[in-house]
Short mmCIF file of C-alpha atoms in Angstrom, two decimals:
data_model
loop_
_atom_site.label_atom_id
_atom_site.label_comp_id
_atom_site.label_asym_id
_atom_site.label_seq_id
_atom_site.Cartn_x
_atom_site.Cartn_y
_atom_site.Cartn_z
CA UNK F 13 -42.77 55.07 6.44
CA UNK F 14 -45.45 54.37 9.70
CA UNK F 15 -48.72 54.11 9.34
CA UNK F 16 -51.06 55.23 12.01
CA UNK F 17 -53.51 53.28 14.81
CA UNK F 18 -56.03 55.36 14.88
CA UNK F 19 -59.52 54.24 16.51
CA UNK F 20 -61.15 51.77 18.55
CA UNK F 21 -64.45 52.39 20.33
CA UNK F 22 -66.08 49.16 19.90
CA UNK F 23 -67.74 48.15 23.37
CA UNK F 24 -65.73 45.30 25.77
CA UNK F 25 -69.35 43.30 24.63
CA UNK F 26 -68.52 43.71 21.03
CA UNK F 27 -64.98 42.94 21.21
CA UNK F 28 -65.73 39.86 23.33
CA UNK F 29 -68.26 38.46 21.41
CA UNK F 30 -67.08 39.61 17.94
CA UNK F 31 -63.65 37.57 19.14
CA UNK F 32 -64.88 34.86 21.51
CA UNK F 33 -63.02 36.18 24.36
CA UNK F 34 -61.96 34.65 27.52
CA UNK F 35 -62.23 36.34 30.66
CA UNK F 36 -64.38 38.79 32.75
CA UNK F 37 -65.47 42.53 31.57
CA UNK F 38 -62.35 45.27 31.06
CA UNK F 39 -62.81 48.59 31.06
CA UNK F 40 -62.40 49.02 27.36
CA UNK F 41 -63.33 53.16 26.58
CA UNK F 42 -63.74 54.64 23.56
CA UNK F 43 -60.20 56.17 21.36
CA UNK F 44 -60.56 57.94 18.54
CA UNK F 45 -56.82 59.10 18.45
CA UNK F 46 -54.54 56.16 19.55
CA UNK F 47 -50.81 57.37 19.53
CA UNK F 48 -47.77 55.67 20.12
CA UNK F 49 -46.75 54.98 23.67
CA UNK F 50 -50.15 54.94 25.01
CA UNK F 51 -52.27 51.75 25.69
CA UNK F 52 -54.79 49.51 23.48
CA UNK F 53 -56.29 46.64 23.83
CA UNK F 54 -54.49 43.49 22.44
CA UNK F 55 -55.70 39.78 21.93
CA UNK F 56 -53.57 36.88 22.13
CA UNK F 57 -53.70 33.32 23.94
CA UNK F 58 -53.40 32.40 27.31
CA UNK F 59 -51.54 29.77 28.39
CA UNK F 60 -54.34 27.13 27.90
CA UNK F 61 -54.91 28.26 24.52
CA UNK F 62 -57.86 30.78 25.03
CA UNK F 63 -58.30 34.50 23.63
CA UNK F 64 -57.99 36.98 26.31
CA UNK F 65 -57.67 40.46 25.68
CA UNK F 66 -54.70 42.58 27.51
CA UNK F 67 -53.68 46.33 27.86
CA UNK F 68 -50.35 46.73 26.00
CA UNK F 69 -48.25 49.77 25.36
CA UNK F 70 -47.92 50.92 21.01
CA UNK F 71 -44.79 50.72 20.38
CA UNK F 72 -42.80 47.44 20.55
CA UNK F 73 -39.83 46.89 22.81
CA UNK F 74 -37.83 43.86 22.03
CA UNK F 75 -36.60 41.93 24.90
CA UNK F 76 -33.01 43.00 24.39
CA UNK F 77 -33.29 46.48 24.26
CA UNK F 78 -31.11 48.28 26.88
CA UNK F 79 -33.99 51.14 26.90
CA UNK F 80 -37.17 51.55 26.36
CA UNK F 81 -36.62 54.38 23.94
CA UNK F 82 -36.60 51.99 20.66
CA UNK F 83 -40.30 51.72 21.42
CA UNK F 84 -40.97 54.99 19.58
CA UNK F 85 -39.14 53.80 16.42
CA UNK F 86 -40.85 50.27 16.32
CA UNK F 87 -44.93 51.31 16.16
CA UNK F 88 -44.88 48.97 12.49
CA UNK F 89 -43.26 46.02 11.36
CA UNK F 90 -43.27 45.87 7.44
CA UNK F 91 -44.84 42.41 6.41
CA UNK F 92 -41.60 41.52 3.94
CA UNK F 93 -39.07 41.86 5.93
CA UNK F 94 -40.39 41.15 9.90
CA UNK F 95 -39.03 37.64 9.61
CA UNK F 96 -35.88 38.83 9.71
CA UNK F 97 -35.85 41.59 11.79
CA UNK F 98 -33.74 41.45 15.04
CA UNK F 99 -36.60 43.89 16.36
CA UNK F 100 -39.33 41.92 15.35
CA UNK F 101 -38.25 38.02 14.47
CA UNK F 102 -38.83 36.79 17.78
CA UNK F 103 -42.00 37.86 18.70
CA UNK F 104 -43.07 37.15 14.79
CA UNK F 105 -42.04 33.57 15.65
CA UNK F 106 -43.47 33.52 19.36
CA UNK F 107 -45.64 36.03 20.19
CA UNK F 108 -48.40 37.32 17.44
CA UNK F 109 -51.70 38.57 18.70
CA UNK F 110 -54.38 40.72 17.28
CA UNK F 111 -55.24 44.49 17.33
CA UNK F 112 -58.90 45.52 17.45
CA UNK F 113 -59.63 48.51 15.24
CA UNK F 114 -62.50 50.79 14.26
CA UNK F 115 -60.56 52.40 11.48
CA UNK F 116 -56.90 53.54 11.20
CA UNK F 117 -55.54 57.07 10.19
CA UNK F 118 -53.26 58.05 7.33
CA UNK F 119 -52.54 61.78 5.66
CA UNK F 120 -52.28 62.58 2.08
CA UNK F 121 -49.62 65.26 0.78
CA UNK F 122 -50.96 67.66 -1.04
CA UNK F 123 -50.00 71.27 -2.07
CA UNK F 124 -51.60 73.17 0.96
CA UNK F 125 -50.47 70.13 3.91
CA UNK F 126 -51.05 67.02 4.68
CA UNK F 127 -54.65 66.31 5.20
CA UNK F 128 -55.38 63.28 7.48
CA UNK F 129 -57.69 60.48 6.54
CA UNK F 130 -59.85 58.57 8.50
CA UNK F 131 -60.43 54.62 6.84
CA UNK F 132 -62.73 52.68 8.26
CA UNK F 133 -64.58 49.07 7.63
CA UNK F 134 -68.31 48.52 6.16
CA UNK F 135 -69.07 45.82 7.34
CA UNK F 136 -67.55 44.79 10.79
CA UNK F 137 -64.75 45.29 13.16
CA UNK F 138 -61.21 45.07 11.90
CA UNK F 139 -58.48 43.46 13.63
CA UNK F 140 -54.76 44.28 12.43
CA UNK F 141 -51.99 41.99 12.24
CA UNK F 142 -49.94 42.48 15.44
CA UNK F 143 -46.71 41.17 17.27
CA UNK F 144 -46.07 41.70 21.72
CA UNK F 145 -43.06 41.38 23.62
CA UNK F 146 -42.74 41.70 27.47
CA UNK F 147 -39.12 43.84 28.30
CA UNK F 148 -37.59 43.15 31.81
CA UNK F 149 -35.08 45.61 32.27
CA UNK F 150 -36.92 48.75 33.97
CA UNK F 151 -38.41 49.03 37.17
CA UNK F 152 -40.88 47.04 35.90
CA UNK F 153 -41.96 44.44 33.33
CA UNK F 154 -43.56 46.37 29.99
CA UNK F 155 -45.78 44.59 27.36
CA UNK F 156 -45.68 46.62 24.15
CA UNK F 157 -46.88 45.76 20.74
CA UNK F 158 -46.69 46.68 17.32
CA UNK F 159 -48.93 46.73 13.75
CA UNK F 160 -47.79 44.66 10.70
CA UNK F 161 -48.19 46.91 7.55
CA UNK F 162 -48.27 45.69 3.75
CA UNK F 163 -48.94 47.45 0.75
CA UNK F 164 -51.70 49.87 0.57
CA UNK F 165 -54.99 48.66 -1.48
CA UNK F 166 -55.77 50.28 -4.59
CA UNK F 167 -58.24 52.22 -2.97
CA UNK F 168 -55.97 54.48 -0.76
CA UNK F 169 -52.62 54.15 -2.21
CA UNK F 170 -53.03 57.95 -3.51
CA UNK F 171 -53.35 58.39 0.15
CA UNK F 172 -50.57 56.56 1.97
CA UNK F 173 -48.08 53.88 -0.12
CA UNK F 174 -48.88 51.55 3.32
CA UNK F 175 -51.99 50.06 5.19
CA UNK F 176 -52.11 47.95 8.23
CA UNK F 177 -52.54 44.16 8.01
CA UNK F 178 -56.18 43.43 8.34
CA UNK F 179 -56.99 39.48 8.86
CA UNK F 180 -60.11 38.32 8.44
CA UNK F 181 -62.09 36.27 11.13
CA UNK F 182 -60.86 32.83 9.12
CA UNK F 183 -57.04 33.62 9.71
CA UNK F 184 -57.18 34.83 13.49
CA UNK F 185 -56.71 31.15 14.75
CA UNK F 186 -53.78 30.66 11.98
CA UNK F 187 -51.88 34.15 13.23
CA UNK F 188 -52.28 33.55 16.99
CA UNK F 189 -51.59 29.74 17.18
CA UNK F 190 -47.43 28.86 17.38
CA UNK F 191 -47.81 25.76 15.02
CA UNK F 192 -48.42 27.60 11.77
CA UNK F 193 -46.05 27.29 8.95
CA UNK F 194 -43.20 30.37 7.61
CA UNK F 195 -45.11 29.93 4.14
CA UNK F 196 -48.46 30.47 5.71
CA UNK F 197 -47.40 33.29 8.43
CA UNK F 198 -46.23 35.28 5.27
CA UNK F 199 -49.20 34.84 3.63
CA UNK F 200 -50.79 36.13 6.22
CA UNK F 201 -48.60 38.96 7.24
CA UNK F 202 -48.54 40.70 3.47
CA UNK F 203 -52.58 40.06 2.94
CA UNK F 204 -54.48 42.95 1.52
CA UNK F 205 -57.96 43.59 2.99
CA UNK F 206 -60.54 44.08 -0.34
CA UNK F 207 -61.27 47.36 -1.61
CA UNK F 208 -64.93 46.85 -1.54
CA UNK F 209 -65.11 46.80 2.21
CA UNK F 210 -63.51 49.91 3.10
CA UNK F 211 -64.02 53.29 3.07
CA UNK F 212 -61.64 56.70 2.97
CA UNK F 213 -62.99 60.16 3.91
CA UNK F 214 -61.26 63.34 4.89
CA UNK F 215 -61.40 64.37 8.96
CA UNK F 216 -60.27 67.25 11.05
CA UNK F 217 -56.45 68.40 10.98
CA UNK F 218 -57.13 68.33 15.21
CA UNK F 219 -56.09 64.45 15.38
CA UNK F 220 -52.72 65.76 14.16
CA UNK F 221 -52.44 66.82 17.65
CA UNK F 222 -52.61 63.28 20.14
CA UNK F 223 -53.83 64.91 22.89
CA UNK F 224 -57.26 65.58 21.11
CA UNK F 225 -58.96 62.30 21.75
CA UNK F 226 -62.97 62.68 20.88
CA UNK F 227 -65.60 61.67 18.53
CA UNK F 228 -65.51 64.69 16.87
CA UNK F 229 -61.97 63.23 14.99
CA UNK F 230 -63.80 61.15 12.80
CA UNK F 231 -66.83 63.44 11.29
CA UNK F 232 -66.07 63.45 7.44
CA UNK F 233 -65.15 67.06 6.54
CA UNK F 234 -65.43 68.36 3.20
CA UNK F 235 -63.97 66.97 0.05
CA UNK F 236 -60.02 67.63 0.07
#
């Protein structure tokens, strides 16, 4: 069962200096309706050991894949079983980098529809749990990524059974550097971001639809 992106319209300043980033400005706009198979911004380490911050495709392609087409079935990687994976267990061991979020979507079912929730953090930015792979075989080299998800927090589980992976600012050096340890990778790819520090309201049906792509996504509408 996916879980859903959603935003990220944090500035390039507040991404840079929230991650101590590497590198000159991007041009980092505003999404408030991130769908697979489009573009985000992604940070991992260079090759001296630095946060940068890339462009990557949603939607991971492993370096195998004959086509590019697996791409729309590989948007999450569930926490318990990513290690194992042939999608996903290289990159887990290789390449992990971080996803910059505002808030991430998820719908509820309920008798009249779904209706789509928008969650979003009190306190800071977020930054999900995240695995890249580059794929050689087109006409030219793709970078694509995907979101870790774990169990949902108390908080939203009558919403959506799954959440992404949110690390805090203590684990980013643990997830991104190669040295850390299976036990402590899996600690960190099935940790639950508190309840407290998080927030669910209802939003517009209209980010159902990825082509609608404005602020006006995320005003709280009334109580579902």
């Amino acid at each position: 069962m996916n879980t859903r992106y959603g935003t990220q319209f944090a500035s390039w300043q507040e991404i840079h200096d929230y991650f101590n980033l590497l590198g000159p400005a991007q041009n980092v706009r505003a999404r408030y309706n991130i769908a697979p198979t489009q573009d985000a911004p992604v940070i991992r380490l260079n090759e001296d050991g630095r946060r940068e911050l890339s462009m990557l495709r949603w939607g991971l392609i492993p370096f195998w894949a004959k086509d590019e087409k697996i791409g729309y079935r590989t948007i999450n990687a569930r926490s318990e079983t990513v290690a194992e994976k042939p999608s996903f267990r290289e990159a887990y061991k290789k390449r992990r980098c971080l996803i910059p979020a505002t808030g991430f979507y998820e719908w509820q079912k309920t008798p009249d529809g779904k209706v789509p929730y928008h969650i979003v953090p009190l306190d800071e930015l977020w930054a999900f749990a995240g695995l890249w792979e580059r794929w050689e075989k087109g006409d030219e080299p793709l970078e694509t990524f995907t979101i870790l998800t774990t169990e949902a927090a108390q908080s939203i589980e009558q919403i959506h059974p799954r959440m992404p992976t949110i690390l805090e600012p203590a684990d980013y050096d643990a997830w991104l550097e190669l040295d850390t340890g299976k036990d402590d990778l899996a600690q960190l790819a099935g940790k639950q971001f508190p309840d407290a520090r998080m927030r669910a309201y209802p939003v517009s049906t209209r980010v159902n639809t990825p082509k609608n792509d404005d602020a006006e996504l995320i005003k709280e509408m009334g109580a579902a």
